[in-house]
Tab-separated table of C-alpha atoms in Angstrom:
chain	number	residue	atom	x	y	z
L	261	MET	CA	-2.993	75.892	-121.774
L	262	SER	CA	-2.177	73.766	-118.757
L	263	ALA	CA	0.793	71.551	-119.390
L	264	LEU	CA	1.118	68.479	-117.219
L	265	GLY	CA	3.163	69.540	-114.229
L	266	SER	CA	1.669	72.963	-113.733
L	267	ARG	CA	-2.076	72.391	-113.704
L	268	LEU	CA	-2.479	72.800	-109.957
L	269	ARG	CA	0.031	75.641	-109.789
L	270	ASP	CA	-1.738	77.457	-112.671
L	271	ALA	CA	-5.191	76.932	-111.193
L	272	LEU	CA	-4.051	78.366	-107.867
L	273	ARG	CA	-2.138	81.239	-109.415
L	274	GLU	CA	-5.035	82.205	-111.673
L	275	ARG	CA	-7.418	81.802	-108.738
L	276	ARG	CA	-9.576	79.337	-110.608
L	277	PHE	CA	-11.489	77.092	-108.198
L	278	ALA	CA	-9.074	74.169	-108.054
L	279	VAL	CA	-10.073	70.534	-107.770
L	280	THR	CA	-7.872	67.773	-106.416
L	281	ALA	CA	-8.828	64.240	-105.456
L	282	GLU	CA	-7.282	61.344	-103.655
L	283	LEU	CA	-5.932	58.402	-105.619
L	284	SER	CA	-5.467	55.462	-103.258
L	285	PRO	CA	-2.747	52.950	-104.159
L	286	PRO	CA	-3.729	49.283	-103.789
L	287	ARG	CA	-2.532	46.694	-101.310
L	288	SER	CA	-1.131	44.535	-104.113
L	289	ALA	CA	1.390	44.726	-106.919
L	290	ASP	CA	-1.370	45.554	-109.400
L	291	ALA	CA	-0.614	48.737	-111.349
L	292	GLU	CA	-3.935	48.544	-113.171
L	293	VAL	CA	-5.918	49.682	-110.099
L	294	LEU	CA	-4.010	52.968	-110.065
L	295	ARG	CA	-4.149	53.367	-113.829
L	296	ARG	CA	-7.905	52.854	-113.796
L	297	GLY	CA	-8.368	55.350	-110.967
L	298	ALA	CA	-6.152	57.866	-112.736
L	299	ARG	CA	-8.138	57.530	-115.964
L	300	VAL	CA	-11.396	58.148	-114.088
L	301	LEU	CA	-9.995	61.302	-112.477
L	302	HIS	CA	-8.132	62.604	-115.532
L	303	ASP	CA	-10.685	65.034	-116.944
L	304	TRP	CA	-11.988	66.161	-113.585
L	305	VAL	CA	-9.064	67.174	-111.410
L	306	ASP	CA	-6.154	69.584	-111.600
L	307	ALA	CA	-4.082	67.092	-109.656
L	308	ALA	CA	-4.476	63.825	-107.768
L	309	ASN	CA	-2.973	63.073	-104.345
L	310	VAL	CA	-1.305	59.681	-104.211
L	311	THR	CA	-1.530	58.690	-100.566
L	312	ASP	CA	1.413	57.368	-98.545
L	313	ASN	CA	0.535	54.239	-96.541
L	314	GLN	CA	-2.685	55.960	-95.560
L	315	GLY	CA	-4.210	54.895	-92.272
L	316	ALA	CA	-0.875	53.218	-91.472
L	317	MET	CA	-1.746	50.409	-93.904
L	318	VAL	CA	0.886	49.080	-96.283
L	319	ARG	CA	0.141	50.029	-99.890
L	320	VAL	CA	2.024	50.653	-103.128
L	321	SER	CA	4.349	53.552	-102.383
L	322	SER	CA	3.313	57.082	-103.167
L	323	LEU	CA	6.331	57.666	-105.409
L	324	ALA	CA	5.503	54.600	-107.534
L	325	GLY	CA	1.855	55.632	-107.676
L	326	CYS	CA	2.845	59.117	-108.817
L	327	VAL	CA	4.877	57.676	-111.690
L	328	LEU	CA	1.869	55.577	-112.766
L	329	ALA	CA	-0.384	58.661	-112.571
L	330	LEU	CA	2.057	60.701	-114.680
L	331	ALA	CA	1.942	58.002	-117.344
L	332	GLU	CA	-1.847	58.469	-117.494
L	333	ASP	CA	-1.448	62.235	-117.930
L	334	VAL	CA	-2.748	62.867	-114.406
L	335	GLU	CA	-0.745	65.422	-112.438
L	336	PRO	CA	0.264	63.806	-109.130
L	337	VAL	CA	0.650	65.247	-105.659
L	338	MET	CA	3.077	62.997	-103.797
L	339	GLN	CA	2.016	62.575	-100.190
L	340	LEU	CA	4.836	61.955	-97.751
L	341	GLN	CA	4.502	61.343	-94.022
L	342	CYS	CA	6.904	61.290	-91.098
L	343	ARG	CA	5.761	58.040	-89.467
L	344	ASP	CA	7.677	55.692	-91.728
L	345	ARG	CA	10.866	57.589	-92.503
L	346	ASN	CA	13.666	59.457	-90.793
L	347	ARG	CA	15.100	62.710	-92.099
L	348	LEU	CA	17.442	60.970	-94.544
L	349	ALA	CA	14.704	58.904	-96.161
L	350	LEU	CA	12.283	61.849	-96.285
L	351	GLN	CA	14.793	64.038	-98.083
L	352	SER	CA	15.802	61.298	-100.509
L	353	GLU	CA	12.131	60.638	-101.326
L	354	LEU	CA	11.672	64.366	-101.963
L	355	LEU	CA	14.710	64.383	-104.253
L	356	GLY	CA	13.305	61.345	-106.036
L	357	ALA	CA	10.085	63.249	-106.656
L	358	GLY	CA	12.111	66.136	-108.049
L	359	ALA	CA	14.148	63.868	-110.306
L	360	LEU	CA	11.034	62.114	-111.660
L	361	GLY	CA	9.271	65.397	-112.428
L	362	ILE	CA	6.572	65.037	-109.794
L	363	PRO	CA	5.313	68.607	-109.610
L	364	ASN	CA	3.632	68.700	-106.191
L	365	VAL	CA	4.348	67.273	-102.752
L	366	LEU	CA	2.089	67.141	-99.701
L	367	LEU	CA	3.838	66.747	-96.375
L	368	LEU	CA	2.216	65.446	-93.233
L	369	THR	CA	2.904	63.759	-89.915
L	370	GLY	CA	0.996	60.568	-90.690
L	371	ASP	CA	-1.498	58.467	-88.796
L	372	HIS	CA	-0.109	56.652	-85.768
L	373	GLN	CA	0.888	53.044	-86.502
L	374	ARG	CA	-1.528	51.930	-83.777
L	375	PHE	CA	-4.402	52.382	-86.258
L	376	GLY	CA	-2.952	50.386	-89.129
L	377	ASP	CA	-2.172	46.825	-90.132
L	378	HIS	CA	1.230	46.860	-88.399
L	379	PRO	CA	0.556	48.163	-84.875
L	380	ASP	CA	3.717	46.304	-83.835
L	381	ALA	CA	5.892	48.596	-85.962
L	382	ARG	CA	8.202	51.277	-84.638
L	383	GLY	CA	6.941	54.725	-85.536
L	384	VAL	CA	9.772	56.948	-86.685
L	385	PHE	CA	8.601	60.570	-86.154
L	386	ASP	CA	12.198	61.798	-86.401
L	387	ILE	CA	10.903	65.204	-87.531
L	388	ASP	CA	7.345	66.555	-87.589
L	389	SER	CA	5.191	67.852	-90.438
L	390	VAL	CA	6.090	71.511	-89.834
L	391	GLN	CA	9.788	70.641	-89.823
L	392	LEU	CA	9.330	68.565	-93.003
L	393	LEU	CA	7.622	71.487	-94.779
L	394	TRP	CA	10.454	73.708	-93.648
L	395	THR	CA	13.035	71.204	-94.864
L	396	ALA	CA	11.322	70.982	-98.273
L	397	ARG	CA	11.238	74.747	-98.673
L	398	THR	CA	14.914	74.982	-97.751
L	399	MET	CA	15.736	72.231	-100.265
L	400	ARG	CA	13.857	74.012	-103.041
L	401	ASP	CA	14.512	77.699	-102.338
L	402	GLN	CA	17.987	77.543	-100.809
L	403	GLY	CA	19.129	74.396	-102.560
L	404	LYS	CA	20.238	72.978	-99.208
L	405	LEU	CA	19.608	69.796	-97.268
L	406	LEU	CA	18.982	69.798	-93.514
L	407	SER	CA	22.688	69.061	-93.183
L	408	GLY	CA	23.526	72.238	-95.100
L	409	LYS	CA	24.859	70.264	-98.082
L	410	THR	CA	24.133	71.877	-101.458
L	411	LEU	CA	21.624	70.539	-104.004
L	412	LYS	CA	22.446	71.313	-107.605
L	413	PRO	CA	19.984	71.641	-109.204
L	414	PRO	CA	17.374	71.844	-106.464
L	415	PRO	CA	13.903	70.307	-106.898
L	416	ALA	CA	11.034	72.527	-108.057
L	417	TRP	CA	7.831	71.066	-106.631
L	418	LEU	CA	4.909	73.032	-105.214
L	419	ILE	CA	4.771	72.442	-101.452
L	420	GLY	CA	1.568	71.498	-99.688
L	421	GLY	CA	0.449	70.583	-96.195
L	422	VAL	CA	-2.702	69.576	-94.338
L	423	GLU	CA	-4.755	70.988	-91.496
L	424	ASN	CA	-7.693	69.773	-89.460
L	425	PRO	CA	-9.982	72.676	-88.498
L	426	PHE	CA	-12.199	70.311	-86.482
L	427	ALA	CA	-9.822	68.857	-83.884
L	428	PRO	CA	-9.026	70.430	-80.505
L	429	PRO	CA	-7.547	72.808	-79.569
L	430	LEU	CA	-9.920	74.538	-82.015
L	431	ALA	CA	-8.619	78.022	-81.183
L	432	PHE	CA	-5.102	76.985	-82.205
L	433	ARG	CA	-5.947	75.438	-85.581
L	434	ALA	CA	-5.634	78.635	-87.628
L	435	GLU	CA	-2.345	79.377	-85.861
L	436	ARG	CA	-1.064	75.927	-86.693
L	437	LEU	CA	-1.854	76.720	-90.337
L	438	GLY	CA	0.216	79.878	-89.819
L	439	LYS	CA	3.168	77.811	-88.611
L	440	LYS	CA	2.927	75.599	-91.679
L	441	ILE	CA	2.855	78.654	-93.946
L	442	ALA	CA	5.823	80.211	-92.140
L	443	ALA	CA	7.633	76.902	-92.616
L	444	GLY	CA	6.846	76.743	-96.334
L	445	ALA	CA	3.354	75.464	-97.194
L	446	GLU	CA	1.962	77.073	-100.364
L	447	PHE	CA	-1.279	75.142	-100.326
L	448	VAL	CA	-3.127	73.096	-97.725
L	449	GLN	CA	-5.847	70.517	-97.950
L	450	THR	CA	-8.128	70.104	-94.962
L	451	GLN	CA	-9.769	67.210	-93.185
L	452	TYR	CA	-13.319	66.335	-94.341
L	453	VAL	CA	-15.665	69.313	-94.034
L	454	PHE	CA	-19.002	68.069	-92.698
L	455	ASP	CA	-19.406	70.908	-90.195
L	456	LEU	CA	-19.623	74.027	-92.369
L	457	PRO	CA	-20.097	76.620	-89.589
L	458	ARG	CA	-16.943	75.388	-87.880
L	459	PHE	CA	-15.055	75.459	-91.187
L	460	ARG	CA	-16.177	79.026	-91.860
L	461	ALA	CA	-15.037	80.073	-88.385
L	462	TRP	CA	-11.613	78.545	-89.023
L	463	MET	CA	-11.332	80.281	-92.402
L	464	GLU	CA	-12.317	83.548	-90.761
L	465	ALA	CA	-9.623	83.118	-88.095
L	466	ALA	CA	-7.065	82.335	-90.810
L	467	ARG	CA	-8.154	85.396	-92.773
L	468	GLU	CA	-7.748	87.609	-89.704
L	469	LEU	CA	-4.205	86.321	-89.292
L	470	GLY	CA	-3.522	87.255	-92.933
L	471	LEU	CA	-2.982	83.611	-93.874
L	472	THR	CA	-5.521	82.997	-96.642
L	473	SER	CA	-3.738	85.436	-98.966
L	474	ARG	CA	-0.444	83.589	-98.439
L	475	CYS	CA	-1.588	80.022	-98.886
L	476	ALA	CA	-4.243	78.343	-101.037
L	477	VAL	CA	-6.764	76.461	-98.905
L	478	LEU	CA	-8.511	73.471	-100.461
L	479	ALA	CA	-11.404	72.169	-98.389
L	480	GLY	CA	-11.515	68.407	-97.967
L	481	VAL	CA	-14.821	66.804	-98.918
L	482	GLY	CA	-16.014	63.317	-99.698
L	483	PRO	CA	-18.960	60.973	-99.925
L	484	ILE	CA	-19.996	58.458	-97.273
L	485	PRO	CA	-21.367	55.921	-99.736
L	486	THR	CA	-22.583	53.257	-97.268
L	487	LEU	CA	-23.636	53.032	-93.623
L	488	ARG	CA	-20.618	50.785	-93.086
L	489	ALA	CA	-18.402	53.571	-94.430
L	490	LEU	CA	-20.144	55.962	-92.043
L	491	GLU	CA	-19.378	53.716	-89.079
L	492	ARG	CA	-15.795	53.282	-90.234
L	493	MET	CA	-15.277	57.020	-90.690
L	494	GLN	CA	-16.716	57.723	-87.247
L	495	GLN	CA	-13.872	55.602	-85.836
L	496	ILE	CA	-11.140	57.577	-87.601
L	497	PRO	CA	-9.456	60.071	-85.264
L	498	GLY	CA	-9.955	63.654	-86.341
L	499	ILE	CA	-13.019	63.160	-88.537
L	500	VAL	CA	-16.047	64.932	-87.089
L	501	ILE	CA	-19.435	63.891	-88.501
L	502	PRO	CA	-22.236	66.030	-87.040
L	503	PRO	CA	-25.451	64.227	-85.973
L	504	ALA	CA	-27.439	65.953	-88.752
L	505	VAL	CA	-25.264	64.279	-91.401
L	506	GLU	CA	-25.686	60.861	-89.796
L	507	GLN	CA	-29.454	61.346	-89.447
L	508	ARG	CA	-29.775	62.266	-93.100
L	509	LEU	CA	-27.891	59.164	-94.243
L	510	ARG	CA	-29.784	56.886	-91.872
L	511	GLY	CA	-33.059	58.489	-92.904
L	512	VAL	CA	-33.025	57.036	-96.423
L	513	PRO	CA	-33.438	53.385	-97.496
L	514	PRO	CA	-30.076	51.550	-97.548
L	515	GLU	CA	-30.003	51.374	-101.340
L	516	ARG	CA	-30.266	55.160	-101.535
L	517	VAL	CA	-27.452	55.996	-99.100
L	518	ARG	CA	-24.939	56.235	-101.924
L	519	ASP	CA	-27.014	58.744	-103.904
L	520	GLU	CA	-27.852	60.717	-100.802
L	521	SER	CA	-24.188	60.991	-99.816
L	522	ILE	CA	-23.202	62.093	-103.324
L	523	ALA	CA	-25.922	64.745	-103.204
L	524	MET	CA	-24.721	65.888	-99.775
L	525	CYS	CA	-21.145	66.078	-100.958
L	526	ALA	CA	-22.165	68.121	-104.014
L	527	GLU	CA	-24.215	70.452	-101.784
L	528	THR	CA	-21.237	70.944	-99.494
L	529	ILE	CA	-19.029	71.829	-102.473
L	530	ALA	CA	-21.626	74.309	-103.723
L	531	GLU	CA	-21.735	75.984	-100.302
L	532	LEU	CA	-17.951	76.025	-100.041
L	533	ARG	CA	-17.669	77.734	-103.426
L	534	ALA	CA	-19.429	80.729	-101.910
L	535	LEU	CA	-16.507	81.282	-99.534
L	536	PRO	CA	-14.472	84.104	-101.062
L	537	ASP	CA	-11.037	82.977	-99.862
L	538	LEU	CA	-11.325	79.302	-100.628
L	539	ALA	CA	-8.965	78.139	-103.404
L	540	GLY	CA	-10.678	74.863	-104.184
L	541	VAL	CA	-11.793	71.469	-102.955
L	542	HIS	CA	-10.018	68.196	-102.334
L	543	ILE	CA	-12.152	65.092	-102.765
L	544	MET	CA	-11.384	62.043	-100.664
L	545	ALA	CA	-13.369	59.051	-101.843
L	546	PHE	CA	-11.309	56.277	-100.155
L	547	GLY	CA	-10.592	54.195	-103.213
L	548	ALA	CA	-13.991	54.966	-104.797
L	549	GLU	CA	-12.560	57.310	-107.429
L	550	ALA	CA	-15.471	56.365	-109.691
L	551	LEU	CA	-17.763	58.575	-107.599
L	552	VAL	CA	-15.701	61.720	-108.153
L	553	PRO	CA	-16.989	62.746	-111.619
L	554	GLU	CA	-20.602	62.366	-110.510
L	555	ILE	CA	-20.004	64.491	-107.409
L	556	LEU	CA	-18.282	67.232	-109.387
L	557	GLU	CA	-20.903	67.231	-112.113
L	558	ARG	CA	-23.682	67.605	-109.561
L	559	ALA	CA	-21.732	70.369	-107.817
L	560	GLY	CA	-21.579	72.255	-111.094
L	561	LEU	CA	-17.831	71.825	-111.507
L	562	GLY	CA	-17.267	70.581	-115.038
L	563	ARG	CA	-14.294	68.982	-116.683
L	564	ARG	CA	-11.007	70.812	-116.167
L	565	ALA	CA	-9.416	73.083	-118.780
L	566	HIS	CA	-6.865	70.458	-119.898
L	567	ALA	CA	-9.661	67.989	-120.696
L	568	ARG	CA	-11.611	70.539	-122.697
L	569	GLU	CA	-8.499	71.407	-124.699
L	570	ASN	CA	-8.059	67.758	-125.577
L	571	GLU	CA	-11.604	67.659	-126.932
L	572	HIS	CA	-10.758	70.405	-129.398
L	573	VAL	CA	-7.589	68.669	-130.496
L	574	GLY	CA	-9.187	65.225	-130.759
F	263	MET	CA	-7.799	50.303	-76.132
F	264	GLU	CA	-4.722	50.865	-74.024
F	265	THR	CA	-5.071	50.116	-70.351
F	266	ALA	CA	-3.358	51.883	-67.466
F	267	VAL	CA	-0.969	48.914	-67.274
F	268	HIS	CA	0.013	49.369	-70.909
F	269	GLU	CA	0.473	53.088	-70.402
F	270	SER	CA	2.794	52.681	-67.454
F	271	ALA	CA	4.717	49.936	-69.269
F	272	ALA	CA	5.140	52.236	-72.261
F	273	ALA	CA	6.321	55.062	-70.043
F	274	GLY	CA	8.667	52.666	-68.236
F	275	ALA	CA	10.192	51.743	-71.594
F	276	ASN	CA	10.719	55.475	-72.213
F	277	ARG	CA	8.071	55.511	-74.917
F	278	PRO	CA	6.064	58.715	-75.124
F	279	VAL	CA	2.793	58.770	-73.161
F	280	PRO	CA	0.905	62.070	-72.848
F	281	THR	CA	1.712	63.503	-69.427
F	282	PRO	CA	0.069	66.508	-67.793
F	283	PRO	CA	2.600	68.704	-65.985
F	284	ARG	CA	2.406	68.548	-62.183
F	285	LEU	CA	3.773	72.062	-61.793
F	286	SER	CA	1.583	75.134	-62.252
F	287	LEU	CA	2.685	77.521	-64.987
F	288	PRO	CA	3.483	80.455	-62.626
F	289	LEU	CA	5.632	78.185	-60.481
F	290	ALA	CA	7.376	76.742	-63.547
F	291	LEU	CA	8.106	80.246	-64.808
F	292	LEU	CA	9.529	81.181	-61.424
F	293	LEU	CA	11.777	78.134	-61.510
F	294	GLN	CA	12.810	79.036	-65.022
F	295	ARG	CA	13.893	82.475	-63.838
F	296	LEU	CA	16.138	80.835	-61.212
F	297	LEU	CA	17.672	78.479	-63.746
F	298	ARG	CA	18.176	81.081	-66.467
F	299	PRO	CA	21.717	80.945	-67.913
F	300	GLN	CA	24.169	83.002	-65.899
F	301	ARG	CA	27.836	82.835	-65.001
F	302	LEU	CA	27.327	80.552	-61.987
F	303	TRP	CA	25.277	77.978	-63.906
F	304	TYR	CA	27.683	78.135	-66.845
F	305	ALA	CA	30.606	77.389	-64.544
F	306	LEU	CA	28.663	74.504	-62.986
F	307	ALA	CA	27.864	73.131	-66.444
F	308	VAL	CA	31.518	73.272	-67.494
F	309	TRP	CA	32.588	71.525	-64.276
F	310	LEU	CA	29.895	68.840	-64.668
F	311	GLU	CA	30.982	68.073	-68.236
F	312	GLY	CA	34.555	67.683	-67.033
F	313	THR	CA	33.603	65.416	-64.121
F	314	PRO	CA	31.940	62.192	-65.307
F	315	TRP	CA	30.642	60.969	-61.893
F	316	ALA	CA	29.162	64.392	-61.139
F	317	TYR	CA	27.572	64.617	-64.606
F	318	ARG	CA	26.044	61.142	-64.146
F	319	THR	CA	24.666	62.061	-60.716
F	320	PHE	CA	23.390	65.417	-61.891
F	321	THR	CA	21.674	63.870	-64.920
F	322	ALA	CA	20.038	61.219	-62.721
F	323	ILE	CA	18.678	63.943	-60.447
F	324	GLU	CA	17.444	65.935	-63.436
F	325	LYS	CA	15.704	62.850	-64.794
F	326	THR	CA	13.983	62.200	-61.467
F	327	VAL	CA	12.878	65.797	-60.968
F	328	LYS	CA	11.756	66.546	-64.512
F	329	GLY	CA	10.404	63.033	-65.008
F	330	GLY	CA	8.190	63.452	-61.971
F	331	LEU	CA	7.080	66.969	-62.831
F	332	PHE	CA	6.680	66.804	-66.610
F	333	GLY	CA	7.074	63.189	-67.726
F	334	CYS	CA	10.513	64.196	-69.067
F	335	ARG	CA	12.164	61.506	-71.228
F	336	MET	CA	15.566	63.257	-71.397
F	337	CYS	CA	15.665	64.375	-75.022
F	338	ALA	CA	18.124	66.965	-73.672
F	339	GLN	CA	16.747	69.769	-75.852
F	340	CYS	CA	14.086	71.105	-73.583
F	341	ALA	CA	11.067	72.749	-75.222
F	342	LEU	CA	9.169	73.309	-71.961
F	343	PRO	CA	9.657	77.107	-71.702
F	344	SER	CA	7.967	77.485	-75.108
F	345	THR	CA	5.070	75.069	-74.494
F	346	ALA	CA	3.620	76.288	-71.175
F	347	TYR	CA	5.618	73.453	-69.561
F	348	ALA	CA	3.612	70.637	-71.157
F	349	CYS	CA	6.237	68.300	-72.617
F	350	PRO	CA	5.793	67.738	-76.388
F	351	MET	CA	8.090	64.714	-76.220
F	352	SER	CA	5.361	62.961	-74.230
F	353	CYS	CA	3.202	63.138	-77.408
F	354	PRO	CA	3.241	59.653	-78.996
F	355	LYS	CA	4.348	61.288	-82.264
F	356	GLU	CA	6.861	63.517	-80.458
F	357	LEU	CA	5.402	66.525	-82.252
F	358	ARG	CA	7.221	69.708	-81.272
F	359	ASN	CA	5.234	72.165	-83.382
F	360	GLY	CA	1.689	71.594	-82.198
F	361	PRO	CA	-1.043	68.963	-82.069
F	362	CYS	CA	-1.691	66.408	-84.797
F	363	GLY	CA	-5.000	66.246	-86.633
F	364	GLY	CA	-6.175	63.189	-84.732
F	365	VAL	CA	-7.037	64.781	-81.384
F	366	ALA	CA	-10.440	63.463	-80.250
F	367	ALA	CA	-13.382	65.855	-79.947
F	368	ASN	CA	-13.060	65.680	-76.141
F	369	GLY	CA	-9.378	66.644	-76.289
F	370	ASP	CA	-8.002	63.148	-75.712
F	371	CYS	CA	-4.926	61.744	-77.426
F	372	GLU	CA	-5.828	59.516	-80.394
F	373	VAL	CA	-3.304	56.904	-79.312
F	374	TYR	CA	-4.247	56.875	-75.603
F	375	PRO	CA	-7.983	57.538	-75.256
F	376	GLY	CA	-8.576	58.665	-71.689
F	377	LEU	CA	-5.371	60.688	-71.623
F	378	ARG	CA	-5.490	64.324	-72.628
F	379	CYS	CA	-3.460	65.463	-75.649
F	380	VAL	CA	-0.387	67.305	-74.336
F	381	TRP	CA	-0.860	70.008	-76.941
F	382	VAL	CA	-4.415	70.617	-75.749
F	383	ILE	CA	-2.962	70.968	-72.248
F	384	ALA	CA	-0.197	73.236	-73.553
F	385	TYR	CA	-2.661	75.455	-75.380
F	386	GLU	CA	-5.020	75.746	-72.422
F	387	ARG	CA	-2.198	76.560	-70.004
F	388	ALA	CA	-0.597	79.049	-72.376
F	389	ALA	CA	-3.875	80.761	-73.300
F	390	GLY	CA	-4.905	80.899	-69.633
F	391	ALA	CA	-1.746	82.865	-68.875
F	392	GLY	CA	-2.006	85.064	-71.979
F	393	ARG	CA	1.010	83.310	-73.516
F	394	SER	CA	-0.592	81.413	-76.406
F	395	HIS	CA	1.716	83.208	-78.848
F	396	ASP	CA	4.554	81.096	-77.416
F	397	LEU	CA	3.114	78.131	-79.293
F	398	ARG	CA	3.478	79.965	-82.621
F	399	ARG	CA	7.265	79.669	-82.520
F	400	LEU	CA	8.788	77.289	-85.037
F	401	GLN	CA	10.653	74.459	-83.376
F	402	ARG	CA	13.705	73.069	-85.148
F	403	PRO	CA	14.327	69.318	-85.440
F	404	ILE	CA	16.136	67.963	-82.406
F	405	ASP	CA	19.558	66.323	-82.417
F	406	GLN	CA	18.735	62.653	-81.762
F	407	ARG	CA	22.262	62.033	-80.452
F	408	GLU	CA	21.551	64.063	-77.334
F	409	TRP	CA	19.064	61.647	-75.696
F	410	GLY	CA	20.026	60.898	-72.095
F	411	ARG	CA	22.218	63.947	-71.676
F	412	SER	CA	21.415	66.817	-69.334
F	413	SER	CA	19.209	69.481	-70.882
F	414	TRP	CA	20.070	71.852	-68.039
F	415	VAL	CA	23.756	71.595	-68.884
F	416	ASN	CA	22.996	72.093	-72.577
F	417	TYR	CA	20.814	75.074	-71.714
F	418	TRP	CA	23.411	76.704	-69.476
F	419	ARG	CA	26.091	76.214	-72.098
F	420	GLY	CA	23.929	78.046	-74.644
F	421	ARG	CA	23.359	75.053	-76.902
F	422	ASP	CA	19.574	75.440	-76.833
F	423	ALA	CA	19.662	79.010	-78.101
F	424	GLY	CA	18.613	78.073	-81.639
F	425	LEU	CA	15.921	75.519	-80.836
F	426	TRP	CA	12.924	77.752	-81.597
F	427	SER	CA	12.224	80.956	-83.480
F	428	ALA	CA	11.632	84.294	-81.798
F	429	ASP	CA	9.020	85.179	-84.412
F	430	THR	CA	5.331	84.801	-83.535
F	431	SER	CA	3.935	86.616	-86.582
F	432	PHE	CA	4.169	83.666	-89.007
F	433	ALA	CA	6.786	85.500	-91.081
F	434	PRO	CA	8.568	83.203	-93.554
F	435	ALA	CA	11.143	81.254	-91.572
F	436	PRO	CA	14.864	81.442	-92.336
F	437	PRO	CA	16.349	78.306	-93.953
F	438	ILE	CA	16.063	75.352	-91.596
F	439	GLU	CA	19.708	74.305	-91.829
F	440	GLN	CA	20.837	77.529	-90.154
F	441	PRO	CA	20.416	77.823	-86.376
F	442	PHE	CA	18.267	80.788	-85.352
F	443	ASP	CA	21.178	82.195	-83.413
F	444	THR	CA	24.336	81.408	-85.344
F	445	ALA	CA	26.518	82.649	-82.486
F	446	GLN	CA	25.473	79.678	-80.357
F	447	GLY	CA	26.007	76.555	-82.419
F	448	ARG	CA	25.397	73.102	-81.019
F	449	ARG	CA	28.314	70.758	-80.701
C-alpha cells in the first residue's frame, strides 16, 4: 500500500523501478491546467516534479502547484532553485513545503535569468545548489536553520538534487554527484539522456566512487515531439542531442515525428532499465504531460501500484 | 550574445564574468606558501584592522593584484587555494561547489559564450597537477557582509578556517550551521 506522501520514498526503498514526471505550471492564474496535467499523470507516476520558474520564465509557483497536485492525489516533488531567492526565502519555502505536507523537494541552482523572459532581473545566487541541499538536510536531520536556530518540529521531506552527466568537465560530473550526496541528496534526477554510452560511463564512475548505493539515480528522459521542439531543445544549455537522434527525427515525415520521438523515448527507457544501479526514470515532457502514459506503456512500465489498488477498491 | 564590450562593462560593474587566472598553478602555490598564516602576517593583519588608512590602502592593493591575476571581485572569503586558483566568484552564478549543468559542450560558459567556464578551467588545472580531489571539498555559504574587505586579512586572522571541508571522500557532511573548525569562528 502506497499512501500519498510516501510513494516515491517507498518505490526507492523497495528498489522498484521508480517513475517521476515533470508537471509544468502555467503562465496564467489557471489552476485547471495543473489539475488536468496531474490527472493525466496520476496512475503512471510515483511522484510529479512541479517546476520552479523553469527556464527563468515566470510561472505559477512550485509551492502552489504542489498543493494543486496534492488535491488530485498526485504526490508532488517541489522544485526549488537558487536564482530567485536568498537563503531566508529558500528556507521559508522549504518550511512551507513541510507545513503543507509536501513529501519531496528537489533543490537546484536554476537556469540563469539571461535565458528567460526577464533577462533584466537580478539573479540572486546567494547560496548554490550543494549548499541548499546541505541546508535542507540540516533543517530536517538536525532541526536547525542555517543560522543555528532550532526548528520544532523539523520538516520531513525526502531530499533530491539534479546532475548533468553530459556537460563539461565530464570527468568531474560523478564527483559533483558525490558532493551533492555528501551534502544531503537522497535521490537525483539527471538531464535528458540521449547519449546512452556517456550516461553509462557516468553511472560507472559513480558506482566506482560508491555513490549509487547511497543515492537513487533517476535518469531524465523525454520526447522531442516536433522538429520545432528539437530546435528549441538544441538551444538549451546543457542538453546534448547526438546527431543520430536528430537524423532519426528528421528522417521521418513531419506528421510522424511525434510517434517516432515517443518510440525513441520508450526505447531509451527500456535500455536504461537494463542498468543494474538505476533507480528509475524521470520524464520531462515540457508541458505535454499527455504523452507520458503512452511513453510508459510502450516502455513496458504499467500503471503504478497505487493506481492498481484503486481499481480493486473501485 | 554578449559582446566583449558587454563583458568588460559587466566586469567593471563588479558583476561576475568568467576569468581565467593569469598565474600558473605552481607559481600560485608558491605564493600561497609565502602568504600562509604565521605570526608576522597575523600581527600585520591586527595592525591593519586598527589603522583605517592602512587597511584602505592595503585592500586597494589587494584588489589590484588579485583583480589582475584572478578577476577577484573582493568577496573577502577566498576560495582560490581550493579551486586551483580559478576564481568561482567569477562564475555568473557565483557557484562555489562546482560547475552548473549548463556548461556548453565546448566548455564555454552558458551565459558568456566564447568565455571558458571557470570550473572547467579549475578542473583542468587541478587535474593537471594531480589535485582534482581539492574540488571535492564542500564549500560553505559565504558571509555576504564581507564584500569589499581584505581576504588576506581575514585569512591571516584565521577567519577562513571553516570555509571548506577537509574531507574528499564524500562522507556525509557535518551540519551546515556549524563551522568546520569551531575553534576559528568568523566575526
